[in-house]
Short mmCIF file of C-alpha atoms and ligand atoms in Angstrom, two decimals:
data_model
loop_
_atom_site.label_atom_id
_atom_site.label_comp_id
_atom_site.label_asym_id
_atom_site.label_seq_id
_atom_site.Cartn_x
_atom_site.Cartn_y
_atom_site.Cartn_z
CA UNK K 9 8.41 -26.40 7.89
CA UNK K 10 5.80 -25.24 5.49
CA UNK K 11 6.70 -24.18 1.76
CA UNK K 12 6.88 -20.46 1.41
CA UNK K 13 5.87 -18.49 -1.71
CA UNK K 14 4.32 -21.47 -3.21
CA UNK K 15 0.36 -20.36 -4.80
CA UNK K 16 -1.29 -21.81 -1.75
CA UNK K 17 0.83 -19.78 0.23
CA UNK K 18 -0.34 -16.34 -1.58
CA UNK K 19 -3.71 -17.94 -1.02
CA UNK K 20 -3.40 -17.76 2.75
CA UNK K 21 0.26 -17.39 4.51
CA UNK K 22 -1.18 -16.64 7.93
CA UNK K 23 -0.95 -20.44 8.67
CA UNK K 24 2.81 -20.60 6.85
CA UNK K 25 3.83 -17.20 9.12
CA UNK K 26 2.20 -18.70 12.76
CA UNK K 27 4.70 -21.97 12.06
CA UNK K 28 7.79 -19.05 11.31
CA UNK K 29 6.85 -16.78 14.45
CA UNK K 30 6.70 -20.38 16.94
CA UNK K 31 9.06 -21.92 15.32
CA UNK K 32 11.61 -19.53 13.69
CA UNK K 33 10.47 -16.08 14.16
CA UNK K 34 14.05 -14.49 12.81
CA UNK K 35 14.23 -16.67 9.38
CA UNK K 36 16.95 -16.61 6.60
CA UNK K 37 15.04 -17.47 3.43
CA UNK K 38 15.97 -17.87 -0.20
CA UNK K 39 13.00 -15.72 -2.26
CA UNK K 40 12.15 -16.98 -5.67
CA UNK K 41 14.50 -14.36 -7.14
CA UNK K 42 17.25 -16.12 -5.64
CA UNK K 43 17.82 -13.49 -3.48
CA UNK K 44 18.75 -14.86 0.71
CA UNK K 45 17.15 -12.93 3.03
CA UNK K 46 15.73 -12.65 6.47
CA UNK K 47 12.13 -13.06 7.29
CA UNK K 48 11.10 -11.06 10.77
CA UNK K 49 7.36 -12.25 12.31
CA UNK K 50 7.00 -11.36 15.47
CA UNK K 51 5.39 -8.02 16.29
CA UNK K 52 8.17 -6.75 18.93
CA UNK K 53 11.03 -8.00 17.12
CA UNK K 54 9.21 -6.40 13.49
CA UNK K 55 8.41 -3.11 15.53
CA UNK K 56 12.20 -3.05 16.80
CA UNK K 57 13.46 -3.92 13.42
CA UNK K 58 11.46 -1.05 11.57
CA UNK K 59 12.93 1.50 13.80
CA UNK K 60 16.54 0.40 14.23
CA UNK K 61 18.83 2.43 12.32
CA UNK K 62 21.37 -0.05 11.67
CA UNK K 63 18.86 -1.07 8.96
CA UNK K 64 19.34 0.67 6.22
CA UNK K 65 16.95 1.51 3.14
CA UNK K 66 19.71 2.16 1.12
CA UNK K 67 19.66 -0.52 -1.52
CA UNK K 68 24.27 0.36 -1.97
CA UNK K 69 23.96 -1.51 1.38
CA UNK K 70 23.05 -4.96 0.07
CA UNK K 71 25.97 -7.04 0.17
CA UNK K 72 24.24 -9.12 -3.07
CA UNK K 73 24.51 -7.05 -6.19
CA UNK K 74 20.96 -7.33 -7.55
CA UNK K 75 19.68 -4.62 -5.02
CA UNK K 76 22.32 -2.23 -5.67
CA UNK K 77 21.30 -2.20 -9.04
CA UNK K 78 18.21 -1.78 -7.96
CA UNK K 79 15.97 -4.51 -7.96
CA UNK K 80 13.70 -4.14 -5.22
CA UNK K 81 10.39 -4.60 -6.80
CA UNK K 82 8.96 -1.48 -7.75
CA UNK K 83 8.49 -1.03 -11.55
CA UNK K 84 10.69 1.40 -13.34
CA UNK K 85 12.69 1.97 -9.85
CA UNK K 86 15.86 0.93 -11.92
CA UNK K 87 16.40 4.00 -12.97
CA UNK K 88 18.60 6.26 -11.44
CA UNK K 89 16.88 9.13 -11.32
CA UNK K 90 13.64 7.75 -9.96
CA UNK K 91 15.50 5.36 -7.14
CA UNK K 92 16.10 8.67 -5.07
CA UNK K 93 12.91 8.33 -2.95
CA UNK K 94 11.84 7.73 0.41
CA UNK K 95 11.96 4.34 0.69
CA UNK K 96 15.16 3.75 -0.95
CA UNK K 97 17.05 6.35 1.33
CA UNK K 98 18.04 7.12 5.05
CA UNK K 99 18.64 10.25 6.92
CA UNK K 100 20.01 12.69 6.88
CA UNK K 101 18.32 12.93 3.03
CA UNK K 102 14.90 11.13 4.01
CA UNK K 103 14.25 14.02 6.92
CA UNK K 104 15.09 16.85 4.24
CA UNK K 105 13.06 14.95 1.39
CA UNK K 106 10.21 13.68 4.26
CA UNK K 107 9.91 17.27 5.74
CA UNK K 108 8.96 18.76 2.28
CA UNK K 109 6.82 16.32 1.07
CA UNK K 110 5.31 16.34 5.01
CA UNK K 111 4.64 20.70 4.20
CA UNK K 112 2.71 19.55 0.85
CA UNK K 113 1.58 17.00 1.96
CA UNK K 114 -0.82 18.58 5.30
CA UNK K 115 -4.02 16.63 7.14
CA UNK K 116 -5.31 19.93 6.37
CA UNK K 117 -5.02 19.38 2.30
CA UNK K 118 -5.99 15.70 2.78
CA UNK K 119 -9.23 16.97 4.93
CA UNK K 120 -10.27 19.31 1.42
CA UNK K 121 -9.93 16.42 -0.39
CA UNK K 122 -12.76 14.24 1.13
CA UNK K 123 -15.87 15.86 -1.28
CA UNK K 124 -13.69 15.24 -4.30
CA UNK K 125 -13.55 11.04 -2.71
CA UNK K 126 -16.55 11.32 -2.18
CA UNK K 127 -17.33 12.00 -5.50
CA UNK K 128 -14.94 10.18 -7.44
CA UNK K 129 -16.35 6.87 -5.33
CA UNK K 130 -20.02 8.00 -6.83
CA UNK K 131 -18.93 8.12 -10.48
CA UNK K 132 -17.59 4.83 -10.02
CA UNK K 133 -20.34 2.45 -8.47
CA UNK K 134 -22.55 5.21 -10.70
CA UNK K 135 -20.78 3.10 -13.81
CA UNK K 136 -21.88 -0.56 -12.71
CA UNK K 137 -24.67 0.10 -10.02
CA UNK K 138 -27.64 -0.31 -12.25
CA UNK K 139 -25.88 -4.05 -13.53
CA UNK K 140 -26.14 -5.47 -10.54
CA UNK K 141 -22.84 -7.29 -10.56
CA UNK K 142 -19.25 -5.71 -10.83
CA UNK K 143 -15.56 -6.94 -10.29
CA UNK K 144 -14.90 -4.82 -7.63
CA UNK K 145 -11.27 -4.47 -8.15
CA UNK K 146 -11.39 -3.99 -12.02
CA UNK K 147 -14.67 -1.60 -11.68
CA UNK K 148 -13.84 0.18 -8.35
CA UNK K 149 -11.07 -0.35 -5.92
CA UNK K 150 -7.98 -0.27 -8.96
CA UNK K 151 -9.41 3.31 -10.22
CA UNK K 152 -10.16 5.84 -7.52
CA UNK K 153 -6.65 5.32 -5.60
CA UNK K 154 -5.40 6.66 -9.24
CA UNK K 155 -7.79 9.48 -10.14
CA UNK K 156 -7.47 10.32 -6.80
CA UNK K 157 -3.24 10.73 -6.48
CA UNK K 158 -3.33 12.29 -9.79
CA UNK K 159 -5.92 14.81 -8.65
CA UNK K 160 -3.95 15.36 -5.52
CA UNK K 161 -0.55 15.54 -7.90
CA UNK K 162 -2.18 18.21 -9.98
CA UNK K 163 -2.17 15.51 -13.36
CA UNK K 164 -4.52 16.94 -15.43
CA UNK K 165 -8.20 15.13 -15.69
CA UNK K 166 -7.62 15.05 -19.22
CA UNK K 167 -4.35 13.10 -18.74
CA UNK K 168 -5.79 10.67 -15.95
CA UNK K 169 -6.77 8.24 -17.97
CA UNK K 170 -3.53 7.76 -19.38
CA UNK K 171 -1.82 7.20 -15.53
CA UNK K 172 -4.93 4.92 -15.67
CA UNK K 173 -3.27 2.57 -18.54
CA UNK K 174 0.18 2.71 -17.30
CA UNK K 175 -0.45 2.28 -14.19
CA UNK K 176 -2.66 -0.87 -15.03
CA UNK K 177 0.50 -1.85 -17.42
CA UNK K 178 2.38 -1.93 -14.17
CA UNK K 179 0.24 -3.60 -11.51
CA UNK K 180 -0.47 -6.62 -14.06
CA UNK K 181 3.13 -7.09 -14.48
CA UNK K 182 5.12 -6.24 -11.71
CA UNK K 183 8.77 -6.36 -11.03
CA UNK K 184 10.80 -6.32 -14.21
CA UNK K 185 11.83 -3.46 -16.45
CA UNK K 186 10.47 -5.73 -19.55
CA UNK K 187 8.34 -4.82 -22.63
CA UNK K 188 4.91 -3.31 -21.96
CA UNK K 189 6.13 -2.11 -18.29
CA UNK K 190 9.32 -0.72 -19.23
CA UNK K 191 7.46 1.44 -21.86
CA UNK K 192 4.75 2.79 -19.17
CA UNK K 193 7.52 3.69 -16.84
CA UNK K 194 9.76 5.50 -19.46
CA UNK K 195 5.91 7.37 -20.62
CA UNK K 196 5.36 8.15 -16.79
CA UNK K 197 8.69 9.76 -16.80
CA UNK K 198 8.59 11.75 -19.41
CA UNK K 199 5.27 13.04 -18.87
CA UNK K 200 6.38 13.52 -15.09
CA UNK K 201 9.39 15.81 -16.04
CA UNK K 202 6.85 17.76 -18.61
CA UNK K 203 4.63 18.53 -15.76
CA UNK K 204 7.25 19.55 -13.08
CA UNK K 205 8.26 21.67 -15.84
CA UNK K 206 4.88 22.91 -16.56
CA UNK K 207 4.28 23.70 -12.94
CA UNK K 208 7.46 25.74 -12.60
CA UNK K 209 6.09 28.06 -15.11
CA UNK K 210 2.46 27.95 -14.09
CA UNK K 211 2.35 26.66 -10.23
CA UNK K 212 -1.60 25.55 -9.07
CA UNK K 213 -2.93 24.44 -5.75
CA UNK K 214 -1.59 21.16 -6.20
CA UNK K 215 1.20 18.71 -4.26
CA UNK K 216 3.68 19.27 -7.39
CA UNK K 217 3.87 22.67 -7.04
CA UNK K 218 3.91 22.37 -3.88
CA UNK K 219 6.76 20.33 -4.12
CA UNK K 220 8.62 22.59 -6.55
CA UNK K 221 7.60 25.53 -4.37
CA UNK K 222 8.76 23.47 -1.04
CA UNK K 223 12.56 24.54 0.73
CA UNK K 224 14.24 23.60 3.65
CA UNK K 225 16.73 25.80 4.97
CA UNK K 226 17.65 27.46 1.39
CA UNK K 227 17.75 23.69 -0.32
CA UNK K 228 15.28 23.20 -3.19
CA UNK K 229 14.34 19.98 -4.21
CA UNK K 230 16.00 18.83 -7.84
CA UNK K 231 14.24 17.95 -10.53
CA UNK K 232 15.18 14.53 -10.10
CA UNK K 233 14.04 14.10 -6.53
CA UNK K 234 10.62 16.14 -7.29
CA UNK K 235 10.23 13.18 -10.15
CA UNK K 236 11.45 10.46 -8.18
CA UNK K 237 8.88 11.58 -5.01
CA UNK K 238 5.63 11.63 -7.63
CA UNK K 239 6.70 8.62 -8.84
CA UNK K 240 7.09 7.35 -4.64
CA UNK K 241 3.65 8.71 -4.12
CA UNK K 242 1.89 7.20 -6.80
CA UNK K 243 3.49 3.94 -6.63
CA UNK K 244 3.20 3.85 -2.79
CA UNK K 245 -0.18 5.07 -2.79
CA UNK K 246 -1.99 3.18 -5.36
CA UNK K 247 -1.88 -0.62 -5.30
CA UNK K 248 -1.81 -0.08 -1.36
CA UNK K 249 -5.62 1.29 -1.65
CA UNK K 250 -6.52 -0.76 -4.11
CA UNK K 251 -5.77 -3.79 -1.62
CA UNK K 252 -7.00 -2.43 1.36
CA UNK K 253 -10.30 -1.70 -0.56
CA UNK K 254 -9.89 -4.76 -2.20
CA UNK K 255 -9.04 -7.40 0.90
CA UNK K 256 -11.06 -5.17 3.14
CA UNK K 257 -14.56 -6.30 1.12
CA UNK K 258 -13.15 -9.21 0.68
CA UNK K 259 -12.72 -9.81 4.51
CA UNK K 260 -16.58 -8.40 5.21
CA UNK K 261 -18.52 -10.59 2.34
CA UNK K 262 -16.80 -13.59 4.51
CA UNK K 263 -17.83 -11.95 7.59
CA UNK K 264 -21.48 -11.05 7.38
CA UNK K 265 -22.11 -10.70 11.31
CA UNK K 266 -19.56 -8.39 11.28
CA UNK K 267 -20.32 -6.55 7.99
CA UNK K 268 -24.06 -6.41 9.44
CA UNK K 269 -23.10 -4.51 11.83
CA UNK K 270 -21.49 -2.08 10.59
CA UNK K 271 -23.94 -1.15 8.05
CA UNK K 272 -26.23 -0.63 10.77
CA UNK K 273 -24.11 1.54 12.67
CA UNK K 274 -23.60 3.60 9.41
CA UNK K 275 -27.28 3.60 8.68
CA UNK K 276 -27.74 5.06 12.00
CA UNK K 277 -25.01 7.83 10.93
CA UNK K 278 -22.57 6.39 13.81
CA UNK K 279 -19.33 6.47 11.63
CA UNK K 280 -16.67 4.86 15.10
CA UNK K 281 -17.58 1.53 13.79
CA UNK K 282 -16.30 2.85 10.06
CA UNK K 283 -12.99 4.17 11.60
CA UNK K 284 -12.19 1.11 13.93
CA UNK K 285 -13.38 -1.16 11.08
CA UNK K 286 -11.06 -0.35 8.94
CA UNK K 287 -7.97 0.03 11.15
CA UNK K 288 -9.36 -3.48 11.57
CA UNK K 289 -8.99 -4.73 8.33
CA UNK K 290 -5.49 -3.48 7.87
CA UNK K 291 -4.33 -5.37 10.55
CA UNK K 292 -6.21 -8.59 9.75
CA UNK K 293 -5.80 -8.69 6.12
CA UNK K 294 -3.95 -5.25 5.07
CA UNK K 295 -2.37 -4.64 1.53
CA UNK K 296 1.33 -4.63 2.55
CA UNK K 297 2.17 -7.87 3.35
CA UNK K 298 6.00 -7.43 3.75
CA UNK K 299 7.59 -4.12 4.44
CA UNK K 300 10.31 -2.65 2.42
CA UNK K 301 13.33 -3.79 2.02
CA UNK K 302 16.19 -3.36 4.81
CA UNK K 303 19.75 -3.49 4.60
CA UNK K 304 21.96 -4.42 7.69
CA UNK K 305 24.91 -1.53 8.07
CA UNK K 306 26.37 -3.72 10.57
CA UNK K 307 26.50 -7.14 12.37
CA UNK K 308 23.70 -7.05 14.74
CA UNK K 309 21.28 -9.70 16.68
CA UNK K 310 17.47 -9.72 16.42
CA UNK K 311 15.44 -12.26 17.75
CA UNK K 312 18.13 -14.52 18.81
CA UNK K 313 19.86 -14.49 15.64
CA UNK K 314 22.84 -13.08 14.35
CA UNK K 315 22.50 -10.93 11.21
CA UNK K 316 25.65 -10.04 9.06
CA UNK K 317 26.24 -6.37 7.57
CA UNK K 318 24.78 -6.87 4.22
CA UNK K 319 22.30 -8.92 4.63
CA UNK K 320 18.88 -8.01 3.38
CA UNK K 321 15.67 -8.21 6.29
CA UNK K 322 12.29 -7.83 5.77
CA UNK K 323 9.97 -7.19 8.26
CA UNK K 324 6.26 -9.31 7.75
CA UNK K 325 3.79 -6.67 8.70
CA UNK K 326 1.11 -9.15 8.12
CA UNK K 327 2.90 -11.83 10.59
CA UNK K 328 3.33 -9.28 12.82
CA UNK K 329 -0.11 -8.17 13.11
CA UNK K 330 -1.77 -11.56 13.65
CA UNK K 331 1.05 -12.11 16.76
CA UNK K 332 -0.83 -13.55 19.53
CA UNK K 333 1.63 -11.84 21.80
CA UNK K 334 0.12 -8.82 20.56
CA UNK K 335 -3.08 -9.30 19.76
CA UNK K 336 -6.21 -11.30 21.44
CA UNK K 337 -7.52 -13.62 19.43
CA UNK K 338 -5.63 -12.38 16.44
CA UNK K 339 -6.85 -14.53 13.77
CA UNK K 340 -10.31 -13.17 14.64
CA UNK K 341 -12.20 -9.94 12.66
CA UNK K 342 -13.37 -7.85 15.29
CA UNK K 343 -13.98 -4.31 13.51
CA UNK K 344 -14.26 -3.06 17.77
CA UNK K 345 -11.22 -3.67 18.53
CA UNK K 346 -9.89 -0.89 20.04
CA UNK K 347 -6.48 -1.89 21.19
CA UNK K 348 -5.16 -2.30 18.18
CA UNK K 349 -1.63 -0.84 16.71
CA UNK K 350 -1.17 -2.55 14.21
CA UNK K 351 2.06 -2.33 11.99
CA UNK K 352 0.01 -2.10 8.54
CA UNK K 353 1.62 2.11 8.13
CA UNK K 354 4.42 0.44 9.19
CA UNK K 355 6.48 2.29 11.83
CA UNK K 356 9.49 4.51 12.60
CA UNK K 357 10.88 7.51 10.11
CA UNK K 358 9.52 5.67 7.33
CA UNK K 359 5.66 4.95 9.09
CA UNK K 360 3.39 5.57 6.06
CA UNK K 361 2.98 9.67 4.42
CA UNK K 362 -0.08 8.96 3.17
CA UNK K 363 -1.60 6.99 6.18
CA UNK K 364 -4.09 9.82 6.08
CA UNK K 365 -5.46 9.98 2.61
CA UNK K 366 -5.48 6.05 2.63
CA UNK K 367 -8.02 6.19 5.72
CA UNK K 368 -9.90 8.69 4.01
CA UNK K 369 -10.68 6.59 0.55
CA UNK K 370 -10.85 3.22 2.69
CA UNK K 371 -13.47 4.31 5.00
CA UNK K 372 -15.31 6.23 1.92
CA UNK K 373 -14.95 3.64 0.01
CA UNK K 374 -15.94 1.14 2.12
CA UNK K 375 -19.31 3.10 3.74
CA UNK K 376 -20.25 4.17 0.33
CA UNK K 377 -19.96 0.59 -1.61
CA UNK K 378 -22.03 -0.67 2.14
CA UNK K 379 -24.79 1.90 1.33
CA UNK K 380 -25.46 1.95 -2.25
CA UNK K 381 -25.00 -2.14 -2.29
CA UNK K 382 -26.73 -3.15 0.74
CA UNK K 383 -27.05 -6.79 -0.51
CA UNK K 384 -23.52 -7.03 -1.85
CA UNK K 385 -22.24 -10.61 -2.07
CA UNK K 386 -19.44 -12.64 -3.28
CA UNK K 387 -20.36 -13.97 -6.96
CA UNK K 388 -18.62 -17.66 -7.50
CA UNK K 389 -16.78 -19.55 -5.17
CA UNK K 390 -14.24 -18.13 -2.51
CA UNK K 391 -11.77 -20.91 -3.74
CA UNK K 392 -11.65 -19.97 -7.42
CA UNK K 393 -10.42 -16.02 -6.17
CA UNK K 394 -7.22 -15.50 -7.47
CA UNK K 395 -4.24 -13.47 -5.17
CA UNK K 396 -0.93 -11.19 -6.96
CA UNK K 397 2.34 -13.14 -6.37
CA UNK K 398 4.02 -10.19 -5.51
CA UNK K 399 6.13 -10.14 -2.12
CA UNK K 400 6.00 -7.25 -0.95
CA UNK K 401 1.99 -6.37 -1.73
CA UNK K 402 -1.05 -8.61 -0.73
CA UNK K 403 -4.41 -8.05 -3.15
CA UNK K 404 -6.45 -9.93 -5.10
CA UNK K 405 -6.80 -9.87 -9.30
CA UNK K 406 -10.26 -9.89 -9.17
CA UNK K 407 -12.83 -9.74 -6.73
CA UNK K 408 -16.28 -10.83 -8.45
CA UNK K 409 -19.97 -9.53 -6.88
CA UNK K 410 -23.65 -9.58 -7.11
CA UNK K 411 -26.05 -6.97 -5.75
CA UNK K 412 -29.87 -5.81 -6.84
CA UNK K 413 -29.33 -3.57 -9.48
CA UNK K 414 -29.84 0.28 -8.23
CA UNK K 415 -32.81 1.76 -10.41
CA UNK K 416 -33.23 5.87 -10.33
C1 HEM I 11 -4.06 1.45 2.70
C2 HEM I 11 -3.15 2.05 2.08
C3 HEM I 11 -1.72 2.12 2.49
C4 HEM I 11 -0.97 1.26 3.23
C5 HEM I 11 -1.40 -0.03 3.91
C6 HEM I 11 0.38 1.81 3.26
C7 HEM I 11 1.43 1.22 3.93
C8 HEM I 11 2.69 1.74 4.02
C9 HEM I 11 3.79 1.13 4.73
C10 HEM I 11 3.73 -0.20 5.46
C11 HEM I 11 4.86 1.95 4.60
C12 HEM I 11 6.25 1.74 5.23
C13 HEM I 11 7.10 0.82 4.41
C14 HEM I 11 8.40 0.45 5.06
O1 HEM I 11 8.78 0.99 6.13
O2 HEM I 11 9.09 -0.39 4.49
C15 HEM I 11 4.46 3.07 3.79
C16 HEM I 11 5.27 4.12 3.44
C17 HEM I 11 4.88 5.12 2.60
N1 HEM I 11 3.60 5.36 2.12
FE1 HEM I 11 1.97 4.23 2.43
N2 HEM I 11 0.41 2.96 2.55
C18 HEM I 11 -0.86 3.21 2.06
C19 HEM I 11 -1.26 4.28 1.31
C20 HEM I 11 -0.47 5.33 0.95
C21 HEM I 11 -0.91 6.51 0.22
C22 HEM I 11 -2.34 6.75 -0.22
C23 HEM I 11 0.19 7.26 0.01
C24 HEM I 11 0.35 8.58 -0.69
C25 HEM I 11 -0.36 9.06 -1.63
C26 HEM I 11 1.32 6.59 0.64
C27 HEM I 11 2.60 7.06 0.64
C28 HEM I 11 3.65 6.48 1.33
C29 HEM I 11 5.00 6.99 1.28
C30 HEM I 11 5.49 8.22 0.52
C31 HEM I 11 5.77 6.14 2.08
C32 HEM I 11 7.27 6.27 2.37
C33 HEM I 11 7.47 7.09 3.61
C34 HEM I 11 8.92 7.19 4.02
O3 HEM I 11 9.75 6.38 3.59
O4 HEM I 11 9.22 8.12 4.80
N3 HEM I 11 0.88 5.42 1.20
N4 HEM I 11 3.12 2.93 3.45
#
């Protein structure tokens, strides 16, 4: 049985996961929090799992304490009033709170935003182009997925750079309500309930006031909830993209046959490759490693195994997607492949909101760093990279390059 959650492990688990979905694809685990849960790996008994309803997101369900209290990994989530979001919560309050965020929340206001991507992606590789080298997670992938949800939230410019630094505070150190992160959450708050306030008075264009101006059958969202979902959106939206930018370069440097050719079919202005490509590198290396956490409301079997009420399961979206049952050759990249639904959005009532506007800054992203870099390569050694410890999120901490310098 390999060792789990060890640092060769966060290096690469697909070898660890192939052992669990042969050898014990339904696994109770104790993670290094202490906490016992179940491990799911296979992709029929992960898709089953994420839409069974006798698994609850309701962390009251966890037969443990520490979840109640709500420890489940996302800074800042310990407080009350921001633990009211969609992941945390099942129907029938997820459909009320999902169909309001789903009115603000349109492809049609996603589509509007793809010149201001576009743009914000410029700015950035405009600020280390002319080095020729750049850490593309530092320099690129960690900042648009910000600018870009504040934009979309309606924070400010003038205030971005201020989501930039707490947002930062958080990513570097995770989990606990401690020091630095503790303070950035209680800021993000604050300045959260001064904008919903701010937007009451003085609505814009924006997903906050659409949010505020958002009912459903007479019911307005409270204050609390409108905080808690900006908080949900930014936190579910942001180290997500900077992962799937980040392991999705990753995954090409190592690849250069593959990476070859799609920059020739984007030189050539085909953009299919682009959209496979990247549905591609979701499922072979995508930023959510382990979905949410799930609560069983009942005893129930899956996989073979018999799971108490209580007990906590978490479904391995990246075990999932590599599941030869599933997938041909599934340790292979193969940015064609067209049969290919992968579980990287997840699936069911809680299948990913912003599945759209995370396509949109992967693929821009991706085609834009492809053109303006053409040489782009790995600087240093593969082997001295460095992956987050974090178990629900897959990403590197840096992600070093080299390219010729762009001259104007
Ligand atoms: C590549 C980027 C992204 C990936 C791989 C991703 C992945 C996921 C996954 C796997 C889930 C389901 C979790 C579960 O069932 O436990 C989810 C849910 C969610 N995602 Fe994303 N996400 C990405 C980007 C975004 C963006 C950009 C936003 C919004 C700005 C967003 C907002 C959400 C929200 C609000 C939920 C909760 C939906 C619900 O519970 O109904 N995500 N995401």
């Amino acid at each position: 049985m390999p060792e789990l959650f060890t640092w060769e492990f966060a290096t690469d688990p697909y070898p660890a996961y192939a052992w669990l979905r042969e050898h014990s694809p339904v696994h109770r685990t104790v993670l290094p929090s202490g906490v016992e849960a179940w491990l799911v790996t296979r992709y029929a008994d992960a898709r089953q799992a994420l839409a069974d309803q006798r698994l609850s997101k309701n962390p009251a369900h966890h037969a443990g304490t520490a979840h109640a209290k709500g420890r489940t990994g996302i800074p800042g989530e310990r407080k009350a009033e921001l633990m009211t979001h969609l992941l945390n919560i099942d129907p029938p309050d997820h459909t009320r709170l999902r169909r309001l965020v789903s009115k603000a929340f349109t492809p049609r206001t996603v589509a509007e935003f793809a010149p201001r991507v576009q743009e914000l992606t410029d700015r950035l590789i405009d600020g280390f182009a002319a080095q020729g080298s750049a850490d593309l997670i530092h320099d690129f992938a960690f900042p648009l997925p910000i600018y870009a949800i504040c934009d979309l939230l309606g924070v400010p410019r003038e205030d971005q750079d201020d989501f930039r630094d707490w947002a930062g505070m958080m990513i570097r150190h995770g989990g606990g309500p401690r020091g630095g992160v503790a303070r950035s959450v209680k800021k993000m708050r604050a300045y959260l309930a001064e904008l919903i306030h701010r937007k009451r008075e003085e609505p814009g264009d924006d997903l906050i006031s659409g949010l505020i101006r958002a009912s459903d059958h007479g019911e307005h969202l409270t204050e609390n909830e409108a905080a808690a979902m900006a908080f949900i959106l930014l936190f579910a939206g942001f180290e997500t993209t900077v992962n799937l930018i980040g392991n999705g370069m990753y995954a090409l440097l190592r690849h250069p046959e593959q990476r070859e050719r799609l920059q020739r079919a984007l030189t050539e202005g085909d953009t299919r490759l682009l959209a496979t490509g990247v549905e591609e590198l979701l499922r072979y290396d995508g930023p959510v490693e382990l979905a949410t956490w799930r609560y069983a409301t009942e005893p129930l079997n899956l996989g073979g195994r018999d799971i108490a009420a209580g007990d906590p399961v978490l479904v391995v979206l990246a075990a999932a997607d590599r599941d030869p049952e599933r997938f041909g050759d599934p340790d292979t990249l193969d940015l064609t492949r067209r049969d290919n639904q992968h579980l990287g959005y997840g699936h069911g009532i809680h299948y990913c909101l912003g599945a759209p506007l995370a396509r949109l800054e992967g693929q821009t992203a991706i085609a834009t760093l492809l053109r303006r870099l053409p040489d782009v390569r790995l600087a240093g050694d593969p082997a001295d990279l460095r992956w987050r410890g974090g178990l629900i999120m897959r990403g590197l901490r840096t992600l070093p390059v080299e390219f010729t310098a762009e001259t104007k």
